[in-house]
Short mmCIF file of C-alpha atoms in Angstrom, two decimals:
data_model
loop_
_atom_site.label_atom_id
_atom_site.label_comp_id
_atom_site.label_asym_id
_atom_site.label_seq_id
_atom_site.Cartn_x
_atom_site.Cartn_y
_atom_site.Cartn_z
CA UNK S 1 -4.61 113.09 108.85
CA UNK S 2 -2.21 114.42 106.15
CA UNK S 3 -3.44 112.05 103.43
CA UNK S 4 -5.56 112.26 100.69
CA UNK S 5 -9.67 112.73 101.23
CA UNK S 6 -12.13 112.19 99.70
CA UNK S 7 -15.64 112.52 99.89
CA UNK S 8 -18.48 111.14 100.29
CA UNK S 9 -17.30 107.60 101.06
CA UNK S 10 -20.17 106.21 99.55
CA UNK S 11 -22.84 108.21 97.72
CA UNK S 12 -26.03 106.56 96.07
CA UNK S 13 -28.19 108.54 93.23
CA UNK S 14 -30.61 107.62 90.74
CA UNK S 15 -30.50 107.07 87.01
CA UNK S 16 -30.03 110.57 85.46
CA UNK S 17 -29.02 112.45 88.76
CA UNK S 18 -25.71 114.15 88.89
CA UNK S 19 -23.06 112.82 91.12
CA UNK S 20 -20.27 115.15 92.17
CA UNK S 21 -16.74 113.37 94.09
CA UNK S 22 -14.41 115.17 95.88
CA UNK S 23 -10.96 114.86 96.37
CA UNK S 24 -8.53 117.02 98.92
CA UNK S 25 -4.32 116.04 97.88
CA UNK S 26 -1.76 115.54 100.09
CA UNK S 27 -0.40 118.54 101.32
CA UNK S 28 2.61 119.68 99.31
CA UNK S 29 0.95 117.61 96.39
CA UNK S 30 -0.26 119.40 93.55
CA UNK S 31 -0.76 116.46 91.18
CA UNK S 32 -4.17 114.72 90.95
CA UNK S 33 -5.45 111.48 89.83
CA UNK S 34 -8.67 110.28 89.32
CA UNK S 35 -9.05 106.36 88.49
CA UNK S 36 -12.06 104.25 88.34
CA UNK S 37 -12.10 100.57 89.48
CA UNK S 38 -15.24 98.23 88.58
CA UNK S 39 -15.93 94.82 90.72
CA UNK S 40 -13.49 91.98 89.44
CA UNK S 41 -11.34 94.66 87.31
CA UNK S 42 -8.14 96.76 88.05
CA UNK S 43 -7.97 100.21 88.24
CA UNK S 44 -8.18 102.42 85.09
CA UNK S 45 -6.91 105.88 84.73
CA UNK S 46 -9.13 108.75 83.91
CA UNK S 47 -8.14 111.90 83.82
CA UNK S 48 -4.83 113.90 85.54
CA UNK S 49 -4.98 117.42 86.85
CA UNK S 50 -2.98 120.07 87.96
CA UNK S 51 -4.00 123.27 89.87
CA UNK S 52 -6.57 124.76 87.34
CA UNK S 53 -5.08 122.99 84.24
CA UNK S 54 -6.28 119.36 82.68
CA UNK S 55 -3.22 117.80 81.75
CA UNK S 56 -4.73 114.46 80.54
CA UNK S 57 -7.99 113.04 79.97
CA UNK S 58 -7.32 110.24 77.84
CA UNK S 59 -9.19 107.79 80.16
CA UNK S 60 -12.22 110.02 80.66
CA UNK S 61 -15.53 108.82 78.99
CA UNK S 62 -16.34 111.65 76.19
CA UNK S 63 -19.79 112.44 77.75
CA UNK S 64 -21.46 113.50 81.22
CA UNK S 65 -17.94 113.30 82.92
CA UNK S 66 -15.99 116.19 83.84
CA UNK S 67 -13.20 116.80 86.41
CA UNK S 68 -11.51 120.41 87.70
CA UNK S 69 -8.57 121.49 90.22
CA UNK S 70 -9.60 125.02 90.66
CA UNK S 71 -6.97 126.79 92.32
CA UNK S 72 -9.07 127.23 95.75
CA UNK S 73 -10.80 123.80 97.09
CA UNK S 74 -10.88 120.21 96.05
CA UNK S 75 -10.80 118.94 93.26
CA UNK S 76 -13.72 117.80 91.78
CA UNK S 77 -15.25 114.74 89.64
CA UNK S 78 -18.68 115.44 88.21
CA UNK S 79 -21.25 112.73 86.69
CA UNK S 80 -23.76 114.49 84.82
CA UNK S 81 -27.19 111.90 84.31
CA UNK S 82 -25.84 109.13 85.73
CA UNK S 83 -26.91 105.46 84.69
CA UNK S 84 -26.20 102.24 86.24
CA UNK S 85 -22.87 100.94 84.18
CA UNK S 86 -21.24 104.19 86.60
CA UNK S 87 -21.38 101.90 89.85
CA UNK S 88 -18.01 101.81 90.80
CA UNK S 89 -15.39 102.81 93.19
CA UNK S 90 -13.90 105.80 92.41
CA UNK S 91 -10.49 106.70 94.08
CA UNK S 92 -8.36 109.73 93.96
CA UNK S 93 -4.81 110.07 93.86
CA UNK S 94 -1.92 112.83 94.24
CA UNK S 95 2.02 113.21 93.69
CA UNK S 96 4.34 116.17 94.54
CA UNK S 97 5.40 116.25 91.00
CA UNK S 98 4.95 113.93 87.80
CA UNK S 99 6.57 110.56 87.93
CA UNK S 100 6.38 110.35 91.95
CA UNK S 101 4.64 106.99 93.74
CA UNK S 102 0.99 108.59 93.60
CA UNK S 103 -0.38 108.15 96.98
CA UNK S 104 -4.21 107.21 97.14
CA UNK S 105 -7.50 108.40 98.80
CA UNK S 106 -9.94 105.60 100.53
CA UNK S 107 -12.50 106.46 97.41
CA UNK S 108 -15.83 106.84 96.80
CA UNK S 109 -18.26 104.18 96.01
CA UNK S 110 -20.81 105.19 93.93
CA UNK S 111 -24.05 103.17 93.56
CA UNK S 112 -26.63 103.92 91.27
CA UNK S 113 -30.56 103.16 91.59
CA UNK P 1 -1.48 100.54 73.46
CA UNK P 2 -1.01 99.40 77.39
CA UNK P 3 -0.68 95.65 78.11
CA UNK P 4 0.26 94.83 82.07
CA UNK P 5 0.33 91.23 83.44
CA UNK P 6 0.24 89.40 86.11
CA UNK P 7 -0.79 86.22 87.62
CA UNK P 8 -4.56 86.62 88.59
CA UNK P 9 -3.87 84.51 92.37
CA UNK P 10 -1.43 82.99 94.31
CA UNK P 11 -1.06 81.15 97.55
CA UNK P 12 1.72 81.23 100.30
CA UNK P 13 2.13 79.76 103.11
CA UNK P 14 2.83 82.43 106.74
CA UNK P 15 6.88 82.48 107.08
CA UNK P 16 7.64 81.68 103.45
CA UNK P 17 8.61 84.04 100.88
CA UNK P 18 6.94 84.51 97.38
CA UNK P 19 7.42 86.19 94.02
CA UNK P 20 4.61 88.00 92.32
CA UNK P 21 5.96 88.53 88.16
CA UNK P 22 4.33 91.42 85.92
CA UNK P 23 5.46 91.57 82.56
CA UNK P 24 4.46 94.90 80.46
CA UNK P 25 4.23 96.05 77.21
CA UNK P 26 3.74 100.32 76.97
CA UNK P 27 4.02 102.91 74.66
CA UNK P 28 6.41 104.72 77.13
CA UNK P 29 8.34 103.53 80.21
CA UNK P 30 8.77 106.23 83.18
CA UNK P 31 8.89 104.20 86.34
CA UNK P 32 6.87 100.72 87.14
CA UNK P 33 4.83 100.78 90.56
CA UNK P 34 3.72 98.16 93.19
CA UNK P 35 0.61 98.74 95.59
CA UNK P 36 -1.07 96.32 98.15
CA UNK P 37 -5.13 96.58 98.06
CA UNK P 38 -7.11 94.67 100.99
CA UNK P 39 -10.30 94.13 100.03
CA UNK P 40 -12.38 97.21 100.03
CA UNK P 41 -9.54 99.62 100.72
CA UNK P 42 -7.07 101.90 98.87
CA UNK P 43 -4.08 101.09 97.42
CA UNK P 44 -0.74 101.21 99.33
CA UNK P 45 2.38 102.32 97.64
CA UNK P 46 4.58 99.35 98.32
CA UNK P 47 7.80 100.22 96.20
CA UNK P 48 8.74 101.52 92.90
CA UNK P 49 11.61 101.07 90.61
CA UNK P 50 13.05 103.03 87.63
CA UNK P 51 16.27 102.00 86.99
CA UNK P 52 17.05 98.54 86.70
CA UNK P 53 18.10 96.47 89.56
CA UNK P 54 16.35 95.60 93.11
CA UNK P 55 14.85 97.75 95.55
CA UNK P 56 15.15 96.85 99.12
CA UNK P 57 12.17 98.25 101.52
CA UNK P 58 12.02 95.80 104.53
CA UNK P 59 9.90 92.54 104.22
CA UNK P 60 9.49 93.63 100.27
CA UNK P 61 11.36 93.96 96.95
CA UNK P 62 11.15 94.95 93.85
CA UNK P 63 13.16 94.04 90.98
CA UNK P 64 12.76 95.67 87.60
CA UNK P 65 14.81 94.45 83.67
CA UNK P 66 13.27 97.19 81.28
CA UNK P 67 14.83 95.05 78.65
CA UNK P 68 12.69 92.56 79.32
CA UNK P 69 9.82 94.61 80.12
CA UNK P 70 9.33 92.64 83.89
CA UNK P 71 9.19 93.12 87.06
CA UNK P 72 8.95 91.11 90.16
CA UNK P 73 7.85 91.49 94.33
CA UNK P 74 9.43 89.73 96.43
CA UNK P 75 7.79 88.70 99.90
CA UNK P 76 9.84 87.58 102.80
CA UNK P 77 8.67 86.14 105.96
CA UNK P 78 4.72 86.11 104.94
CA UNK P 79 2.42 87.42 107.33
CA UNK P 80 -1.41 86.76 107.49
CA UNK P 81 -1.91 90.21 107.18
CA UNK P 82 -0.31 89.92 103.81
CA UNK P 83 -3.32 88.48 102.29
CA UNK P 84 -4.35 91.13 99.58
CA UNK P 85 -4.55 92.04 95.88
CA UNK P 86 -0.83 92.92 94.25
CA UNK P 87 -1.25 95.78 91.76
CA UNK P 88 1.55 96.18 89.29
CA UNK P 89 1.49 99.84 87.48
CA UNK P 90 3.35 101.77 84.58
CA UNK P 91 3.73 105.25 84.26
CA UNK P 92 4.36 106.17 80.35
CA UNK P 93 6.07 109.74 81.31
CA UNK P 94 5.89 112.14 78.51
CA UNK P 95 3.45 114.36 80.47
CA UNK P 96 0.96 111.43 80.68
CA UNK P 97 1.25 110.64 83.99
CA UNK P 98 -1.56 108.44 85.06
CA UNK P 99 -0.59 104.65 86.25
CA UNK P 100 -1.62 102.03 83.98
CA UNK P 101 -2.84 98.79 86.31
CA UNK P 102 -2.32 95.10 86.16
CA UNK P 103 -5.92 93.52 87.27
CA UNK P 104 -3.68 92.54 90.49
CA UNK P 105 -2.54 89.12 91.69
CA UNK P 106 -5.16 88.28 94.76
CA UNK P 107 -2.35 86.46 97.32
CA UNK P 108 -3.76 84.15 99.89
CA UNK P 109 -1.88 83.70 102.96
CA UNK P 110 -2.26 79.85 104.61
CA UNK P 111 -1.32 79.11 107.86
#
């Protein structure tokens, strides 16, 4: 399967554990996207990477959320003390270069105790 | 600031065709997206237009006016299958590069 992955596919943790999401691009792609999508809402952007560099992370909440592309491995979205409003689905996407149809991961869905 | 609509549902009936509209209003314009999202799923890149004008892809179009700030998918020949949610996106460009969603248009399929 050449598409994005990402894993776990669901991952449960309790109020004030740390969640960590990972997300493998397309091959070829080296443009990543994380988004966040809430029951009953759309999908909102959070923050765009490129190998080692944060590009934007406009949509990314100011504390206990944090996101790299290190230049070996996934890359990775991190939840530091988690608390229940962070139950969501959490998907991944990646583009060859910027302005490309972004191509998306199955997500994660997070669910906190 | 980021403003995408479109209608929240629809219903079609299998065979027919129908139009899903998204009108936008964004600090920057560098392409508008469409995606199909079954139920507990990822999105699907359906079809994507920057220029204005329609885009052909099968069973689906797209049809963009920048002018307007709209945009339009058409459906041909409905399938059941084709029950999902629509999601209309923006890119912005200008080195911000992540989508900005519609809530999506939930299309039901009838028989």
């Amino acid at each position: 399967n050449a598409g994005v992955m990402q894993n776990p596919r669901h991952l449960v943790r309790r109020r004030g554990q740390e969640a960590r999401l990972r997300c493998s691009p397309m091959k070829g792609h080296s443009h990543v996207y994380w988004y966040r999508q809430l029951p009953e809402e759309g999908l909102k952007f959070m923050v765009y990477l490129q190998k080692e560099n944060i590009i934007d992370e406009s949509g990314m909440p100011k504390e206990r959320f944090s996101a790299e592309f290190p230049k070996e491995g996934p890359s990775i979205l991190r939840i530091q003390q988690v608390v229940r409003g962070d139950s969501a689905a959490y998907f991944c996407a990646s583009s060859p270069t910027e302005g490309q149809p972004q191509h998306f991961g199955d997500g994660t869905r997070l669910s906190i105790l | 600031g980021q403003n995408i609509d479109q209608p929240t549902e629809m219903t079609a009936t299998e065979g027919a065709i129908v139009q899903i509209n998204c009108t936008y209003q964004t600090s920057g314009f560098n392409g508008l997206f469409w995606y199909q999202q079954h139920a507990g799923e990822a999105p699907t890149f359906l079809s994507y237009n920057v220029l204005d004008g329609l885009e052909e892809k099968g069973r689906f179009s797209s049809f963009l006016s920048r002018s307007k700030g709209y945009s339009y998918l058409l459906l041909k020949e409905l399938q059941m299958k084709d029950s999902a949610s629509y999601l209309c996106a923006v890119s912005p460009g200008g080195g911000a590069d992540g989508l900005t969603f519609g809530k999506g248009t939930h299309l039901i399929i009838q028989p």
